[in-house]
Every structure is written in structure tokens, then in C-alpha cells.
XYZ file of N, CA and C in Angstrom:
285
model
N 2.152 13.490 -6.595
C 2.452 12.071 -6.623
C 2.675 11.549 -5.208
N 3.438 12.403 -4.313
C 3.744 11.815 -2.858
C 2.084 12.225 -2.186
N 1.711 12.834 -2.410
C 0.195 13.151 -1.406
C -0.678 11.907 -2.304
N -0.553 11.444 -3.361
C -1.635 10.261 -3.651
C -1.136 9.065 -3.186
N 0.544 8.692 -2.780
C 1.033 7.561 -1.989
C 0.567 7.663 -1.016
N 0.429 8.691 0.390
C -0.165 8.501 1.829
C -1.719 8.480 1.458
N -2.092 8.646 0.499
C -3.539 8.440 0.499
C -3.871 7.472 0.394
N -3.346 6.477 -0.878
C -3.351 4.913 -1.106
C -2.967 3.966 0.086
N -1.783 4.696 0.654
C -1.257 3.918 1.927
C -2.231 4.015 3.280
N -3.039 5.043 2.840
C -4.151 5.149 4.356
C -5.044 4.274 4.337
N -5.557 4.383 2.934
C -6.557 2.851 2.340
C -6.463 1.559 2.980
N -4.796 1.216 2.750
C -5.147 -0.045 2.518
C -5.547 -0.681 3.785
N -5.256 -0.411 4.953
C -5.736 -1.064 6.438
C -7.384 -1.752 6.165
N -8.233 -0.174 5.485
C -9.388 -0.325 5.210
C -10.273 -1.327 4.606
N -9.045 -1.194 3.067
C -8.948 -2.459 2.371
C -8.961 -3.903 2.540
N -7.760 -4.547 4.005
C -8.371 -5.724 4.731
C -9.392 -5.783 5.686
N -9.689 -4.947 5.948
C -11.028 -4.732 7.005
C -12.142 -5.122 6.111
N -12.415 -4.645 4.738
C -13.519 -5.309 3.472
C -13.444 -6.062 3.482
N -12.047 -7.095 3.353
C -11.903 -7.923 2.992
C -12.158 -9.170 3.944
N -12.251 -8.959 5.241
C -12.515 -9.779 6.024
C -14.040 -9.517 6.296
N -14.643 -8.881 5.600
C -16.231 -8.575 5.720
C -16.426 -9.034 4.734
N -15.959 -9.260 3.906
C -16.602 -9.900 2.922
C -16.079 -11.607 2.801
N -15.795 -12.103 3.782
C -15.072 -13.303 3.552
C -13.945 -13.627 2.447
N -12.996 -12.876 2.276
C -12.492 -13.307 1.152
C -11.031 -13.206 1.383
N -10.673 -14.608 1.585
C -8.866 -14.936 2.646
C -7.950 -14.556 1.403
N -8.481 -15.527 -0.039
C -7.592 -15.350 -1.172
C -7.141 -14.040 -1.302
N -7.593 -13.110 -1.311
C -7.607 -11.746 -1.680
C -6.505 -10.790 -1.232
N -6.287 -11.366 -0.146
C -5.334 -10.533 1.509
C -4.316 -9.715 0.688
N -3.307 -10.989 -0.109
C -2.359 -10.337 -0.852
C -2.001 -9.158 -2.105
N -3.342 -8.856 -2.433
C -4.240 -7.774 -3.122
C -3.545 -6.015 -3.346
N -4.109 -6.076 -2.189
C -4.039 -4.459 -1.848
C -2.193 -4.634 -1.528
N -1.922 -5.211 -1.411
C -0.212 -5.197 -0.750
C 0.570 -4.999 -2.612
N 0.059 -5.937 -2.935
C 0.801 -6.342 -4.454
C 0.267 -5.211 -5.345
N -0.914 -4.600 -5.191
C -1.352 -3.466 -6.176
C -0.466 -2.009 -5.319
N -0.119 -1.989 -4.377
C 0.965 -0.941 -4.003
C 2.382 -1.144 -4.003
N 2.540 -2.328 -4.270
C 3.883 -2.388 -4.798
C 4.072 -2.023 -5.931
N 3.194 -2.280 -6.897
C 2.983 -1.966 -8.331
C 3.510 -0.940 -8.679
N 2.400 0.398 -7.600
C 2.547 1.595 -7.998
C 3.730 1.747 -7.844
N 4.400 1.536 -6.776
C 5.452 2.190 -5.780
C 7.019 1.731 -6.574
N 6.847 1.025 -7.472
C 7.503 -0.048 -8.405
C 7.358 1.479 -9.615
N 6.464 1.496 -10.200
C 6.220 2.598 -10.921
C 6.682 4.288 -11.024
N 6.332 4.513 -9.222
C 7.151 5.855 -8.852
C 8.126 5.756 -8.828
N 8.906 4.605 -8.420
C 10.121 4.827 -8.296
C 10.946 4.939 -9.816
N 10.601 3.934 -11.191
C 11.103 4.323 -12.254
C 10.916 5.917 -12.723
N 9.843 6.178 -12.579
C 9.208 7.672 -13.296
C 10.446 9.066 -12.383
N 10.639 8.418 -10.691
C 11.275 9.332 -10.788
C 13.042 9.503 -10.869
N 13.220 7.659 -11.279
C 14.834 7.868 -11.786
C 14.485 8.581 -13.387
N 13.534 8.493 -14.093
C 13.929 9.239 -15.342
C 13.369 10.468 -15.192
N 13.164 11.038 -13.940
C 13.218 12.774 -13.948
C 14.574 12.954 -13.746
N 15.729 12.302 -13.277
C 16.877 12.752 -12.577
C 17.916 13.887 -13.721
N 18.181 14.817 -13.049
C 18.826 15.633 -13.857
C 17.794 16.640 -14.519
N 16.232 16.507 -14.527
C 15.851 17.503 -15.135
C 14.195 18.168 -13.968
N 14.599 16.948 -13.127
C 13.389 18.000 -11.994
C 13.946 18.504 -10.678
N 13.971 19.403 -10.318
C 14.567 19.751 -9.015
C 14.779 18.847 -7.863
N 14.308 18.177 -8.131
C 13.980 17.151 -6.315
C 14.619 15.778 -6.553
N 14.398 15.169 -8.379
C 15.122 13.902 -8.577
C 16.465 13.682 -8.177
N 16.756 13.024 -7.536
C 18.349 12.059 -7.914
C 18.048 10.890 -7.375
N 19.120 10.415 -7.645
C 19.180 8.949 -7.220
C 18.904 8.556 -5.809
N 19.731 9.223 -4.717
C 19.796 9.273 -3.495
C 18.322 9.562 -3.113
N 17.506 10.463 -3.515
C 16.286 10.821 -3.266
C 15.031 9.804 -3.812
N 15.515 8.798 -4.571
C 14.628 7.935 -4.953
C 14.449 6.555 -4.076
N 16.123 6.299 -3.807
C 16.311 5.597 -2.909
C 15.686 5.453 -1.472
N 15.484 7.006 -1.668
C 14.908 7.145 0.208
C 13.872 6.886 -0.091
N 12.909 7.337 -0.969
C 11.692 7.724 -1.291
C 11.040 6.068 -0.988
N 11.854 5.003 -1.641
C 11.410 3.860 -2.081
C 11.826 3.068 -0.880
N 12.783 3.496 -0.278
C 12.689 2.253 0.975
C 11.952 3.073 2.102
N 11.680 4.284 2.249
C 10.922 4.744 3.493
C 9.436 4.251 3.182
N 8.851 3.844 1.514
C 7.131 3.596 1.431
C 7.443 2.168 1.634
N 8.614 1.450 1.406
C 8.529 -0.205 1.462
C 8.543 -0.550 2.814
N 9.121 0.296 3.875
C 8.861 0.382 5.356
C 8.130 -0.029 6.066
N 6.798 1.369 5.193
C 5.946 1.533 5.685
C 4.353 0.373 5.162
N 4.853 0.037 3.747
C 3.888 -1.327 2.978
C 4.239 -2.483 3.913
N 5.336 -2.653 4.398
C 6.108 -4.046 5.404
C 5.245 -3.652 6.299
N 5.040 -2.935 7.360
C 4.545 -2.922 8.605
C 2.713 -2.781 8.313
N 2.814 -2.161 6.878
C 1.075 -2.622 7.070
C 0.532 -4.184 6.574
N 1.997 -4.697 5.787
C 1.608 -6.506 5.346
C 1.363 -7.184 7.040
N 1.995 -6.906 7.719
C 2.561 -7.481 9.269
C 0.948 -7.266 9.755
N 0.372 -6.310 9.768
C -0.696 -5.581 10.324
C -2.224 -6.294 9.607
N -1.793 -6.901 8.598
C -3.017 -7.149 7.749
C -3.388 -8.479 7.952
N -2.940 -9.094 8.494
C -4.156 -10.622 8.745
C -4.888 -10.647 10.694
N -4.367 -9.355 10.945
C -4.942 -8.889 12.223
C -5.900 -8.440 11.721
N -5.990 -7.035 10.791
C -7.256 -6.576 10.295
C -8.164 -7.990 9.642
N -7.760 -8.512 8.952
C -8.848 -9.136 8.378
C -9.719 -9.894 9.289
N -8.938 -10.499 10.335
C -9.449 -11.267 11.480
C -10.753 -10.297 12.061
N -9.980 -9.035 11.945
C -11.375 -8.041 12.900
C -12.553 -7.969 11.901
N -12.484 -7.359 10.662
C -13.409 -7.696 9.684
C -14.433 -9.142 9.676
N -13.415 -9.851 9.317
C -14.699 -11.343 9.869
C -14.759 -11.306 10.517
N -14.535 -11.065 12.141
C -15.234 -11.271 13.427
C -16.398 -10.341 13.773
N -16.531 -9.014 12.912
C -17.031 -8.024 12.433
C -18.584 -8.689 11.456
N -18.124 -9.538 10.518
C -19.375 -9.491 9.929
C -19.932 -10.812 10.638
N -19.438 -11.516 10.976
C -19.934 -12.522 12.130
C -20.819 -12.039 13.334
N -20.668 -11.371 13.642
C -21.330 -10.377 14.916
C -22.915 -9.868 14.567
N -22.207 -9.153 12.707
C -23.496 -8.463 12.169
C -23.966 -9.410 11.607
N -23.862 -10.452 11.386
C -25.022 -11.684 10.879
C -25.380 -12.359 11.868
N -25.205 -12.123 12.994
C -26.126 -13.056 14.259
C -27.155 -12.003 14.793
């Protein structure tokens, strides 16, 4: 479950880089809101392991969930830079 979060989280940079290749501004908030989702998700699944998986507790969910919201914050911050490069990107390749 934690090795498919840094995988999703490696994506998404990628994700506004499409997205500014493909012209599409509406979208930006996308990839941000579909990883909150998940990350919204891990974090319930692993308060109801607590007490019966080795690694759950509370304290450990806590970290878990504000060290990926950290790291989703600094790639929201990061993402209307990417998109900018993306369209300036397919602008380039259509001239």
C-alpha cells in the first residue's frame, strides 16, 4: 500500500505536464483531488487495522497522513508551473 502511494505520488507532476499538453486548465485540480481520495481512504483502512496489524496505531496513521499531505501540498504549489511548461511545450511542437 505505501510503495503504490510513492508511485501515484511520482505520477502526478507527469499528470500536469499532460495536462498542459493537452490544453486543459479545468482539469489542474484532478490529479490533486483523486490523491486525496486515496490518501483519505488509506488513512481509514489503516485506523481499522489498529490493534490487529503490527504497524497500525493511531500515532502511525497520523504520521503516515500528514507526511503524504506534505508532500500532495508541495506538489499542488508545483503544479500550475508544470502545466505552464506543458503548454509552452505543445506550443513549440505545433509551430
Amino acid at each position: 500500500m505505501f510503495l503504490l502511494t510513492k508511485r501515484i505520488s511520482a505520477t502526478l507532476p507527469l499528470s500536469w505536464l499532460l495536462l498542459g499538453l493537452m490544453q486543459m486548465p479545468w482539469l489542474i485540480p484532478l490529479p490533486a483531488a483523486l490523491m486525496l481520495g486515496f490518501l483519505t481512504w488509506r488513512h481509514r483502512r489503516i485506523l481499522t487495522q489498529v490493534g490487529s496489524a503490527p504497524l497500525a496505531s493511531d500515532g502511525f496513521a497520523k504520521h503516515v497522513m500528514v507526511d503524504d499531505l506534505l508532500r500532495l501540498g508541495g506538489q499542488v504549489l508545483v503544479s500550475p508551473l508544470l502545466y505552464m511548461l506543458g503548454a509552452s511545450l505543445q506550443k513549440a511542437l505545433a509551430s
